[in-house]
Short mmCIF file of C-alpha atoms in Angstrom, two decimals:
data_model
loop_
_atom_site.label_atom_id
_atom_site.label_comp_id
_atom_site.label_asym_id
_atom_site.label_seq_id
_atom_site.Cartn_x
_atom_site.Cartn_y
_atom_site.Cartn_z
CA MET A 17 -1.91 -0.26 40.74
CA ALA A 18 -3.49 -0.95 37.19
CA TRP A 19 -3.30 2.71 36.53
CA LEU A 20 0.39 2.90 37.27
CA LEU A 21 0.87 -0.32 35.34
CA ILE A 22 -0.45 1.21 31.64
CA LEU A 23 0.83 4.59 32.58
CA PRO A 24 3.78 4.26 30.79
CA THR A 25 2.50 2.79 27.75
CA ALA A 26 -0.32 5.37 27.63
CA LEU A 27 2.22 8.27 27.78
CA ILE A 28 4.16 6.80 24.58
CA VAL A 29 0.75 6.31 22.84
CA LEU A 30 -0.63 9.91 24.06
CA GLY A 31 2.90 11.20 22.93
CA LEU A 32 3.35 9.55 19.55
CA VAL A 33 0.21 8.63 18.73
CA LEU A 34 -2.73 10.69 19.86
CA PHE A 35 -1.50 14.17 20.06
CA PRO A 36 0.13 14.17 16.37
CA ALA A 37 -3.10 12.92 15.18
CA ILE A 38 -5.17 15.70 17.11
CA PHE A 39 -2.23 18.26 16.35
CA SER A 40 -2.46 17.57 12.66
CA ILE A 41 -6.47 18.38 12.71
CA TRP A 42 -5.67 21.48 14.26
CA ILE A 43 -3.23 22.57 11.79
CA SER A 44 -5.42 22.07 9.05
CA PHE A 45 -7.57 24.85 10.00
CA ARG A 46 -4.61 27.20 10.52
CA GLU A 47 -2.12 29.02 8.23
CA VAL A 48 0.79 27.52 9.14
CA GLY A 49 4.35 28.01 7.15
CA LEU A 50 7.86 28.98 7.54
CA THR A 51 7.50 32.71 8.56
CA ASN A 52 5.17 31.65 11.49
CA LEU A 53 6.24 27.87 12.52
CA ASN A 54 8.12 28.91 15.54
CA ASP A 55 4.89 30.42 16.63
CA VAL A 56 2.44 27.50 15.58
CA PHE A 57 0.29 27.61 18.75
CA HIS A 58 -1.05 31.15 17.45
CA ALA A 59 -1.30 30.38 14.06
CA PRO A 60 -4.17 32.44 12.47
CA PHE A 61 -7.24 30.43 11.95
CA VAL A 62 -8.58 30.11 8.17
CA GLY A 63 -11.69 27.57 8.42
CA PHE A 64 -11.96 25.21 5.52
CA GLU A 65 -9.47 27.34 3.30
CA ASN A 66 -6.68 24.60 3.45
CA TYR A 67 -9.38 21.94 2.35
CA VAL A 68 -10.46 24.08 -0.45
CA LYS A 69 -7.04 24.89 -1.76
CA VAL A 70 -6.30 21.02 -1.62
CA PHE A 71 -9.53 20.20 -3.61
CA ASP A 72 -8.76 22.99 -5.95
CA ASP A 73 -4.97 22.03 -6.85
CA PHE A 74 -4.20 20.94 -10.08
CA ALA A 75 -2.28 18.12 -8.90
CA PHE A 76 -5.02 16.40 -6.65
CA LYS A 77 -8.03 16.42 -8.88
CA ALA A 78 -8.32 14.65 -12.14
CA GLN A 79 -7.80 16.39 -15.19
CA SER A 80 -8.48 13.99 -18.40
CA TRP A 81 -8.15 10.36 -18.85
CA ARG A 82 -4.39 10.87 -18.85
CA ASN A 83 -4.30 12.92 -15.93
CA TRP A 84 -5.98 11.26 -13.09
CA GLY A 85 -4.95 13.31 -10.15
CA ALA A 86 -3.43 12.26 -6.81
CA ALA A 87 -7.06 11.40 -5.49
CA LEU A 88 -8.10 9.09 -7.93
CA THR A 89 -4.51 7.32 -8.79
CA SER A 90 -4.44 6.71 -4.87
CA ILE A 91 -7.73 4.78 -5.31
CA VAL A 92 -6.58 3.05 -8.37
CA TYR A 93 -3.01 2.06 -7.05
CA SER A 94 -4.12 1.27 -3.38
CA PHE A 95 -6.68 -1.14 -4.35
CA THR A 96 -4.79 -2.77 -7.63
CA ALA A 97 -1.58 -2.99 -5.70
CA THR A 98 -3.64 -4.89 -2.62
CA ILE A 99 -5.44 -7.32 -4.84
CA VAL A 100 -2.00 -7.93 -6.83
CA THR A 101 -0.17 -8.44 -3.49
CA MET A 102 -3.06 -11.01 -2.25
CA LEU A 103 -3.33 -13.02 -5.43
CA ILE A 104 0.74 -13.89 -5.36
CA GLY A 105 0.46 -14.40 -1.81
CA LEU A 106 -1.98 -16.96 -2.32
CA GLY A 107 -0.33 -18.61 -5.10
CA ALA A 108 3.19 -18.66 -3.21
CA ALA A 109 1.01 -19.69 0.13
CA LEU A 110 -0.63 -22.92 -1.85
CA LEU A 111 2.91 -24.08 -3.32
CA LEU A 112 4.61 -23.79 -0.25
CA ASN A 113 1.37 -25.90 1.47
CA ARG A 114 2.38 -28.68 -0.58
CA PRO A 115 5.68 -30.62 0.50
CA PHE A 116 8.73 -30.73 -1.75
CA ARG A 117 12.16 -31.06 -1.87
CA GLY A 118 13.83 -27.41 -1.00
CA ARG A 119 10.72 -26.25 0.46
CA GLY A 120 12.29 -24.43 3.20
CA LEU A 121 14.73 -22.82 0.76
CA ALA A 122 12.05 -21.35 -1.30
CA ARG A 123 10.14 -20.04 1.93
CA ALA A 124 13.52 -17.99 2.70
CA LEU A 125 13.72 -16.70 -0.78
CA PHE A 126 10.20 -15.82 -0.81
CA LEU A 127 10.55 -13.78 2.53
CA PHE A 128 13.48 -11.83 1.07
CA PRO A 129 11.46 -9.06 -0.50
CA TYR A 130 9.73 -7.99 2.77
CA ILE A 131 12.60 -8.24 5.03
CA ALA A 132 15.03 -6.41 2.58
CA PRO A 133 15.39 -2.61 3.35
CA VAL A 134 13.28 -0.70 0.98
CA VAL A 135 15.81 1.66 -0.15
CA SER A 136 17.86 -1.09 -1.42
CA VAL A 137 15.56 -2.99 -3.31
CA ALA A 138 13.93 0.34 -4.62
CA PHE A 139 17.14 1.37 -6.31
CA VAL A 140 17.82 -2.12 -7.26
CA TRP A 141 14.71 -1.95 -9.20
CA ARG A 142 15.58 1.41 -10.60
CA TRP A 143 18.85 -0.20 -11.77
CA ILE A 144 16.89 -3.02 -13.48
CA LEU A 145 14.60 -0.44 -15.42
CA ASP A 146 17.55 2.64 -15.63
CA PRO A 147 16.58 4.36 -18.82
CA THR A 148 19.96 4.52 -19.98
CA PRO A 149 21.79 1.31 -22.36
CA ALA A 150 23.25 0.40 -18.67
CA GLY A 151 20.26 -0.56 -17.27
CA VAL A 152 19.72 -4.22 -16.88
CA LEU A 153 16.53 -4.68 -18.87
CA ASN A 154 17.07 -2.62 -21.48
CA ASP A 155 20.76 -4.28 -21.98
CA ILE A 156 18.90 -7.65 -22.18
CA LEU A 157 16.03 -6.26 -24.87
CA MET A 158 18.63 -4.67 -26.93
CA ARG A 159 21.00 -7.66 -27.18
CA LEU A 160 17.93 -9.61 -28.31
CA ASP A 161 16.85 -7.07 -30.79
CA LEU A 162 13.69 -6.60 -29.29
CA ILE A 163 14.28 -3.09 -29.01
CA GLN A 164 16.50 -0.64 -30.99
CA ILE A 165 16.95 2.38 -28.42
CA PRO A 166 17.08 2.31 -24.73
CA LYS A 167 13.47 2.92 -23.01
CA ALA A 168 12.39 4.88 -19.93
CA TYR A 169 10.28 2.84 -18.40
CA LEU A 170 9.59 4.62 -15.01
CA ALA A 171 9.21 7.93 -17.06
CA SER A 172 6.52 6.63 -19.48
CA PRO A 173 2.88 7.62 -17.85
CA GLY A 174 0.83 4.66 -17.50
CA LEU A 175 3.67 2.37 -17.62
CA ALA A 176 5.10 3.88 -14.58
CA LEU A 177 2.06 3.25 -12.29
CA ILE A 178 2.06 -0.72 -13.68
CA LEU A 179 5.63 -0.86 -12.59
CA VAL A 180 5.18 0.75 -9.08
CA ILE A 181 2.21 -1.51 -8.27
CA ALA A 182 4.34 -4.92 -9.67
CA PHE A 183 6.81 -3.67 -6.90
CA GLN A 184 4.07 -3.45 -4.33
CA GLY A 185 2.81 -6.98 -4.95
CA TRP A 186 6.60 -8.21 -5.55
CA ARG A 187 7.62 -6.42 -2.06
CA TYR A 188 4.70 -7.30 -0.06
CA PHE A 189 3.30 -10.74 -1.25
CA PRO A 190 5.51 -12.38 1.53
CA PHE A 191 3.19 -10.80 4.44
CA ALA A 192 -0.06 -11.93 3.01
CA MET A 193 1.64 -15.96 2.18
CA LEU A 194 2.63 -16.40 5.85
CA MET A 195 -0.72 -15.08 6.95
CA ILE A 196 -2.52 -17.53 4.46
CA LEU A 197 0.12 -20.36 5.08
CA ALA A 198 -0.58 -20.07 8.76
CA ARG A 199 -4.12 -20.49 7.92
CA LEU A 200 -3.89 -23.20 5.23
CA GLN A 201 -2.04 -25.92 7.74
CA ALA A 202 -4.55 -25.06 10.11
CA ILE A 203 -7.52 -26.43 7.85
CA ASP A 204 -8.43 -29.94 8.77
CA ASN A 205 -7.51 -32.52 6.13
CA THR A 206 -10.59 -34.60 6.47
CA LEU A 207 -12.10 -32.24 4.50
CA TYR A 208 -10.34 -32.93 1.72
CA GLU A 209 -10.39 -36.61 2.25
CA ALA A 210 -13.95 -36.35 2.32
CA ALA A 211 -14.10 -34.47 -0.87
CA ASP A 212 -11.96 -37.07 -2.59
CA VAL A 213 -14.17 -39.53 -1.75
CA ASP A 214 -17.16 -37.86 -3.38
CA GLY A 215 -14.66 -37.56 -6.54
CA ALA A 216 -14.50 -33.58 -6.66
CA SER A 217 -11.56 -32.45 -8.49
CA ASN A 218 -8.93 -30.02 -7.29
CA TRP A 219 -10.42 -26.85 -8.49
CA GLN A 220 -13.78 -27.84 -6.68
CA LYS A 221 -11.97 -28.56 -3.37
CA PHE A 222 -10.07 -25.04 -3.64
CA LEU A 223 -13.12 -23.41 -4.35
CA PHE A 224 -15.33 -24.65 -1.79
CA ILE A 225 -13.47 -26.15 0.88
CA THR A 226 -10.16 -23.96 0.48
CA VAL A 227 -11.33 -20.29 -0.15
CA PRO A 228 -14.42 -20.21 2.52
CA GLU A 229 -11.81 -21.49 5.09
CA LEU A 230 -9.44 -18.77 3.83
CA ARG A 231 -12.20 -15.94 3.65
CA TYR A 232 -12.24 -14.46 7.17
CA VAL A 233 -7.86 -14.23 6.87
CA LEU A 234 -8.46 -12.78 3.18
CA GLY A 235 -10.77 -10.08 4.41
CA ALA A 236 -8.85 -9.05 7.12
CA LEU A 237 -5.27 -9.11 4.65
CA PHE A 238 -7.22 -6.84 2.33
CA LEU A 239 -8.40 -4.74 4.88
CA LEU A 240 -4.66 -4.31 6.38
CA ARG A 241 -2.91 -4.28 3.07
CA LEU A 242 -5.09 -1.53 1.74
CA MET A 243 -4.75 0.82 4.58
CA TRP A 244 -0.78 0.59 4.56
CA THR A 245 -0.45 0.81 0.75
CA PHE A 246 -2.85 3.80 0.82
CA ASN A 247 -0.65 5.12 3.48
CA LYS A 248 2.59 4.44 1.54
CA PHE A 249 4.90 7.37 0.58
CA ASP A 250 8.52 5.68 0.34
CA ASP A 251 8.11 2.98 -2.56
CA ILE A 252 6.87 5.73 -5.01
CA TYR A 253 8.69 8.33 -4.02
CA LEU A 254 12.32 6.18 -4.25
CA LEU A 255 10.88 4.90 -7.47
CA THR A 256 9.47 7.54 -9.52
CA GLY A 257 9.52 10.74 -7.09
CA GLY A 258 5.91 10.95 -7.53
CA GLY A 259 6.28 11.77 -11.17
CA PHE A 260 4.66 10.45 -14.75
CA GLY A 261 1.27 9.54 -13.00
CA THR A 262 2.23 8.00 -9.90
CA LYS A 263 1.51 11.07 -7.60
CA VAL A 264 -0.52 9.55 -4.77
CA LEU A 265 -2.07 11.64 -1.79
CA PRO A 266 1.02 10.82 0.53
CA VAL A 267 3.30 12.22 -2.03
CA LEU A 268 0.99 15.24 -2.36
CA THR A 269 1.10 16.16 1.16
CA TYR A 270 4.71 15.63 1.54
CA GLU A 271 5.54 18.21 -1.30
CA PHE A 272 2.84 20.64 0.40
CA SER A 273 4.55 20.54 3.39
CA PHE A 274 8.27 20.22 2.61
CA ARG A 275 8.52 21.53 -0.73
CA LEU A 276 5.96 24.46 -0.78
CA HIS A 277 6.43 24.62 3.09
CA ASP A 278 2.43 24.69 3.33
CA PHE A 279 1.94 22.96 6.57
CA GLY A 280 -1.63 23.76 6.76
CA ARG A 281 -2.42 22.86 3.37
CA GLY A 282 -0.15 19.58 4.03
CA SER A 283 -2.26 18.43 7.06
CA ALA A 284 -5.34 19.23 5.10
CA SER A 285 -4.43 16.50 2.49
CA ALA A 286 -3.63 14.29 4.99
CA MET A 287 -6.94 14.59 6.72
CA ILE A 288 -8.51 14.24 3.49
CA LEU A 289 -6.58 10.60 2.67
CA LEU A 290 -7.47 9.60 6.43
CA ALA A 291 -11.49 10.62 5.47
CA ILE A 292 -11.37 8.68 2.05
CA LEU A 293 -9.79 5.95 4.34
CA VAL A 294 -12.15 5.75 7.13
CA VAL A 295 -15.36 5.77 4.17
CA PHE A 296 -13.84 2.81 2.93
CA ILE A 297 -13.31 1.08 6.11
CA LEU A 298 -16.97 1.67 7.43
CA VAL A 299 -18.17 0.67 3.74
CA TYR A 300 -16.12 -2.35 4.06
CA ALA A 301 -16.90 -3.64 7.37
CA GLN A 302 -20.62 -3.09 7.04
CA THR A 303 -20.98 -5.02 3.64
CA VAL A 304 -17.84 -7.58 3.18
CA MET A 305 -17.16 -8.51 6.69
CA ARG A 306 -20.69 -8.54 8.07
CA GLY A 307 -21.76 -10.37 4.92
CA GLY A 308 -18.80 -13.07 5.65
CA GLU A 309 -20.07 -13.38 9.22
CA GLU A 310 -23.65 -13.70 8.12
CA SER A 311 -23.01 -16.63 5.53
#
């Protein structure tokens, strides 16, 4: 009876998760293109040739301090965006944890970036940052005489990466806010009352009570947000298309597979992305999370 009850879920997981993952690994060692896509199970075996092509690709590896390559850009983008997301979420949670008039409305407004469709908010950002005089930001700055000609913000290397990181922080901070706020409301208030009796300042209460109580939530949040950000494709693709120094590994994987129609190389790129993520997770679990448990 137990096996019959879990069989539907097991079939869904096998068909939608396990089989595609294993099939991607299999394809990464094969030469798969449009010519043999209808007979992919008989695609010729090429060993690690697809992986070598990815590592040797101009777009993958760093060329100079101006051109970081997709691998390094992915790491910088993911870590920075995750930290920004958590800092904004922490600040918003601390604000909403205090009683004030209109707190319910503020909480609803803070949730808007996370629940809004990514396509709509991405195009709103593109309209704000439009390089023509009709762009909101250009129009405001030109009216204030701060700039003389319109600027192409999303087409400026360096600035474009900063803007997509800011977009990530703005769009996903509500998730971190909700998780942190739930933990803040569960902290025993007698700890703060005892700190008040001892004459502790607000900063000392935050540093020695709030942060230790939040360390497990912050650790889990950082790991989850990093994994999701590292695999993010739609945000960057909708804002910049992966150009101007914002090309990350998911975008490169898409280009290998659906622009060059080299599905073997695309799968190899996805496996490299997975390997980088697994290495970080193992290191993070062994150091940060275990260190927190021991302390």
